[in-house]
Short mmCIF file of C-alpha atoms in Angstrom, two decimals:
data_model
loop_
_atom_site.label_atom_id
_atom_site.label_comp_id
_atom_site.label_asym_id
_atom_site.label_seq_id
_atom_site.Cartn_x
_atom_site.Cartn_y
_atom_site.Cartn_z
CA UNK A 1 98.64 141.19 103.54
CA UNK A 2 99.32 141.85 107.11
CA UNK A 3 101.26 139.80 107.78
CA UNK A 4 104.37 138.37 105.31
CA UNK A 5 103.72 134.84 103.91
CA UNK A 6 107.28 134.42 103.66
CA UNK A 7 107.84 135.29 107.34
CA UNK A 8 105.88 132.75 108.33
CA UNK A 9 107.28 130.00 106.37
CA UNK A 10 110.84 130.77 108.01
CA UNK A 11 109.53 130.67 111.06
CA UNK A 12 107.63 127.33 110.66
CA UNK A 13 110.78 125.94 109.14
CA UNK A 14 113.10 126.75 112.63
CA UNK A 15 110.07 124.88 114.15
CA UNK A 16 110.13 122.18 112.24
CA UNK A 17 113.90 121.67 112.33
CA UNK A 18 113.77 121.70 116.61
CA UNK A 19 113.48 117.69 116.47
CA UNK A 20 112.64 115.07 114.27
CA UNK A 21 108.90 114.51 116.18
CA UNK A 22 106.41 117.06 116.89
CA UNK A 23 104.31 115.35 119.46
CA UNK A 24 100.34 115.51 118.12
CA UNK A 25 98.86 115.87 122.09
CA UNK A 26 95.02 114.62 122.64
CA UNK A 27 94.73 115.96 126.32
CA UNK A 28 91.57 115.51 128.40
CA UNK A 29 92.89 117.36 131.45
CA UNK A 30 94.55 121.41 131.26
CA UNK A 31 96.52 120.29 134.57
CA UNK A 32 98.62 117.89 133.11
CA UNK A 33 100.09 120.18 130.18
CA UNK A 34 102.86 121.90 132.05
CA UNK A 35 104.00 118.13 133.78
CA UNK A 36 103.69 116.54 130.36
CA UNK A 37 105.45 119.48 128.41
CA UNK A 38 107.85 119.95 130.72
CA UNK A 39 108.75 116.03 130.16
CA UNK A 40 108.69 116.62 126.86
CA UNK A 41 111.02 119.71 126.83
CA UNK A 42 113.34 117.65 129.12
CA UNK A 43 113.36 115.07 126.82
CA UNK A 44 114.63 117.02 123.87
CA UNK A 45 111.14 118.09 121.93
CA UNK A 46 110.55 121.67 122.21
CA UNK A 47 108.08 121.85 119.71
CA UNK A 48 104.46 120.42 120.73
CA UNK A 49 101.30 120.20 119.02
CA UNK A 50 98.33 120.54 121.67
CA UNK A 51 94.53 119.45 119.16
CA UNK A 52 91.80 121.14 119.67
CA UNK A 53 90.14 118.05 120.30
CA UNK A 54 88.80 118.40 123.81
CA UNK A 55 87.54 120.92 125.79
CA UNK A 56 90.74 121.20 127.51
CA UNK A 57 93.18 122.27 124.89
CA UNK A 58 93.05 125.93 125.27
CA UNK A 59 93.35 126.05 128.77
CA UNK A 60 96.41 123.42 128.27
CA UNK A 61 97.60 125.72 125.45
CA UNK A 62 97.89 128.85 127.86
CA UNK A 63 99.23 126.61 130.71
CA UNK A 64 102.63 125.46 128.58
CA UNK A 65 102.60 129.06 127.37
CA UNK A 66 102.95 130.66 130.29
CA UNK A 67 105.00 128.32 132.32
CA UNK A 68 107.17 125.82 130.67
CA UNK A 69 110.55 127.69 129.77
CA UNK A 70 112.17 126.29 126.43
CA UNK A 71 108.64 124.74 125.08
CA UNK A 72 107.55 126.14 121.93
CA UNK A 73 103.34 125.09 121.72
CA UNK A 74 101.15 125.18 118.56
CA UNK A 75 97.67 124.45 118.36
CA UNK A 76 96.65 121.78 115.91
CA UNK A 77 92.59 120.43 114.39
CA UNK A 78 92.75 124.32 113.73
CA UNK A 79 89.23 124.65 110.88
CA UNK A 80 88.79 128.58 110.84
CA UNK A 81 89.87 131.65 111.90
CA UNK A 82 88.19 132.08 115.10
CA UNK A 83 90.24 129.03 115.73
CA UNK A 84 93.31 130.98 115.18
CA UNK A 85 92.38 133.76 117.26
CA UNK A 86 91.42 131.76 120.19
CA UNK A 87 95.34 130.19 119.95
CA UNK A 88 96.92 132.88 119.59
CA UNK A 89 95.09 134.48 122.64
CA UNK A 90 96.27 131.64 124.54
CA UNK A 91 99.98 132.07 123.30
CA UNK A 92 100.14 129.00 120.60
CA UNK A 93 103.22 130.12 118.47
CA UNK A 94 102.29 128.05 115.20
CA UNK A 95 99.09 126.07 114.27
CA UNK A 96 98.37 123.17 112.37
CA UNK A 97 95.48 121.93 110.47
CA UNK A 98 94.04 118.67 108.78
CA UNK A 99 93.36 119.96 105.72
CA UNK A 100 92.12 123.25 103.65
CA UNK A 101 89.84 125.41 102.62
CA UNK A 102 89.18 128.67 100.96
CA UNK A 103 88.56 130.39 104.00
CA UNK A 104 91.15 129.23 106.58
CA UNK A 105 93.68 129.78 103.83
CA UNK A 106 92.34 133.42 103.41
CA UNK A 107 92.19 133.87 107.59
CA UNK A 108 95.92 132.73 107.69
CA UNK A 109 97.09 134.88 105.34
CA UNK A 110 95.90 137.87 107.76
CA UNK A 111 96.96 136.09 110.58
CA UNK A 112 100.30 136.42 112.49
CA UNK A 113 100.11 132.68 113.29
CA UNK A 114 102.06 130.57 111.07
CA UNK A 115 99.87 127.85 109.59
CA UNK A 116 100.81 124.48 108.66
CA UNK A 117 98.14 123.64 106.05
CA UNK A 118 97.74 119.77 105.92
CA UNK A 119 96.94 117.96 102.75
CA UNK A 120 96.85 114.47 100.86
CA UNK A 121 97.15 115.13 97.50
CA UNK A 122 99.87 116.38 94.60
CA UNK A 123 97.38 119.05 93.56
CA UNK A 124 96.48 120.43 97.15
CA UNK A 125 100.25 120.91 97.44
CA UNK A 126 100.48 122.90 94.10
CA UNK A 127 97.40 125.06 95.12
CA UNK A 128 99.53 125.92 98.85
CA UNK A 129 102.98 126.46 96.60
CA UNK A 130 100.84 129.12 94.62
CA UNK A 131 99.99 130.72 97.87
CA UNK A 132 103.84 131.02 98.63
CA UNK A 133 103.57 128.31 101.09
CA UNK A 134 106.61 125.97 100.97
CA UNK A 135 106.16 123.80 104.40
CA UNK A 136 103.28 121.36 104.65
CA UNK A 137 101.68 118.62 106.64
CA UNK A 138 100.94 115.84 104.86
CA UNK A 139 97.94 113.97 106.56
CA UNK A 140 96.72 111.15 106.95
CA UNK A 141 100.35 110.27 106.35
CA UNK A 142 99.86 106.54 106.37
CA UNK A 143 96.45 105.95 104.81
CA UNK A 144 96.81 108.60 101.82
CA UNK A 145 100.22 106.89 100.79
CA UNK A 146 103.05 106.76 103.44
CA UNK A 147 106.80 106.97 102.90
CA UNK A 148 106.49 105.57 99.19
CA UNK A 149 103.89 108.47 98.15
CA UNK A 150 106.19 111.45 99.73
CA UNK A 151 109.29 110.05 98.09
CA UNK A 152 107.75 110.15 94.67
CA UNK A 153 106.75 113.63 95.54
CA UNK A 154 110.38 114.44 95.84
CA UNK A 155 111.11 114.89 92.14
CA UNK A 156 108.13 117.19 90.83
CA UNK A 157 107.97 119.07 94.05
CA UNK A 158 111.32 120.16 95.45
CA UNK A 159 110.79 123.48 97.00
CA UNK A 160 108.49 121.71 99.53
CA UNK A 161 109.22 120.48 102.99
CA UNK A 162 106.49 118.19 104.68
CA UNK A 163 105.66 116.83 108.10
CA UNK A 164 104.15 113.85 107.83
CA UNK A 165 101.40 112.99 110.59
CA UNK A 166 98.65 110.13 111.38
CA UNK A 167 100.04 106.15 111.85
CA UNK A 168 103.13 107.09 112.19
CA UNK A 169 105.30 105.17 114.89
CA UNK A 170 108.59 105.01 116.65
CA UNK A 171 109.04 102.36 114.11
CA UNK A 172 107.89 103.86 110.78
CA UNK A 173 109.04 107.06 111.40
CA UNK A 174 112.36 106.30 110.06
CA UNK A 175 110.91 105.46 106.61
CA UNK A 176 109.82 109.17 106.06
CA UNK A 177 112.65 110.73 107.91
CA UNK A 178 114.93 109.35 105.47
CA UNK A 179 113.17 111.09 102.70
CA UNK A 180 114.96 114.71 101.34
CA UNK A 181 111.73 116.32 101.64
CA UNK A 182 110.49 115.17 105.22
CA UNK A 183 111.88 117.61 107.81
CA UNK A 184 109.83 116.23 110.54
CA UNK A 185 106.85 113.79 111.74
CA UNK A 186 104.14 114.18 114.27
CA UNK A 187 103.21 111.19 115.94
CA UNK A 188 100.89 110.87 119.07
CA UNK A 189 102.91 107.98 120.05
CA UNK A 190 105.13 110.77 122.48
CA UNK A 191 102.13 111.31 125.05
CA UNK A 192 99.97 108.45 124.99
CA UNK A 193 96.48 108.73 126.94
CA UNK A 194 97.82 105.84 129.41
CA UNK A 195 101.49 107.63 130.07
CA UNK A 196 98.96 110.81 130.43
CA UNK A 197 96.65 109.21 133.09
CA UNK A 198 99.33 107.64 135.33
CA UNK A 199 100.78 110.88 134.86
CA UNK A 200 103.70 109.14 133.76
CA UNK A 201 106.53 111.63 133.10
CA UNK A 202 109.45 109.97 133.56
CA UNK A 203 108.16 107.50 130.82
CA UNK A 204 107.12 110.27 128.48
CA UNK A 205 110.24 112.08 128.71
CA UNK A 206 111.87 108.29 127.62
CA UNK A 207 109.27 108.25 124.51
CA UNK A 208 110.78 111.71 123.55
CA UNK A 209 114.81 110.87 124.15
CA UNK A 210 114.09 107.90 121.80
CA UNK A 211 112.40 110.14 119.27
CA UNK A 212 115.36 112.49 119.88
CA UNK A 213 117.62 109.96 118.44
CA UNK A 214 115.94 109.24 115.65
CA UNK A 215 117.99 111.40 113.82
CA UNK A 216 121.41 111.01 115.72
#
């Protein structure tokens, strides 16, 4: 192995401990990364998630990358390894995915990009801690089971440390933040497409101070 599991996992655990919200970003336009990140950044999230969703992601990838000081970007949707490679080209420090497979798990483990694997179930989490992962994104938080399904994880599955993502709000985040095993949550609620449009930084930077606090 190329490149040490265990590396990987301490580096994805500083990441996740930067803020209590990794922002999950949907952008349709590479010129309003730096703006948005730099909002973001500003706002007290360093840590941003930029889906390769659109067409635009890796150009918005590079963008943050090269030119907003203090932001530290990932790449998320992430299905295979050439969609590692093209991240990592464009400077994405950690990716994220929605779930696994045999393959993406075996491209990660060659990969200098630290990967956090998402999945929905007890025994997808057992399969990962096998692999020596111990940090995981548990997704679709809210539909596969929410706060109450995490908490009962708690018990049987100590070593692991999750991010919770998908229908989480400002609101519910709280719920899962609470939990010993929850070191963050993503939430697209940070950069919503409307905030995006208007190019509405001041309010984004807002979203991302009360997200901030979350854990005050």
């Amino acid at each position: 192995m190329s490149h040490s599991i265990e590396h990987k996992q301490q580096q994805l655990a500083t990441t996740m401990q930067l803020a209590p919200v990794i922002p999950v970003v949907i952008i349709d336009d590479a010129r309003l990364a730096v703006p948005m990140a730099r909002a973001l950044v500003a706002g007290g999230i360093p840590a941003i998630e930029i889906t390769l969703r659109t067409p635009a992601a890796l150009d918005a990838i590079r963008a943050v990358a090269n030119e907003v000081e203090g932001a530290i970007v990932g790449v998320g949707t992430v299905l295979n390894g050439n969609d590692l490679d093209a991240a990592l080209a464009a400077g994405a420090r950690f990716a994220v995915s929605p779930g696994i497979s045999p393959r993406l798990l075996d491209a990660a483990d060659q990969h200098e990009l630290p990967l956090l694997p998402g999945i929905a179930t007890a025994g997808e989490a057992m399969s990962l801690l096998e692999r020596g992962y111990r940090h995981l994104k548990f997704f679709p938080a809210v539909p596969a089971g929410g706060a109450k399904l995490l908490s009962a994880w708690a018990s049987p599955l100590p070593q692991i440390r999750f991010c919770p993502t998908g229908g989480i709000s400002l609101g519910s985040a709280p719920d899962f933040l609470a939990l010993p095993n929850v070191a963050c949550v993503g939430g697209s609620w940070l950069t919503p497409a409307d905030k995006l449009a208007s190019r509405d930084w001041a309010g984004i930077e807002l979203l991302a101070r009360e997200a901030v606090a979350l854990k005050a």
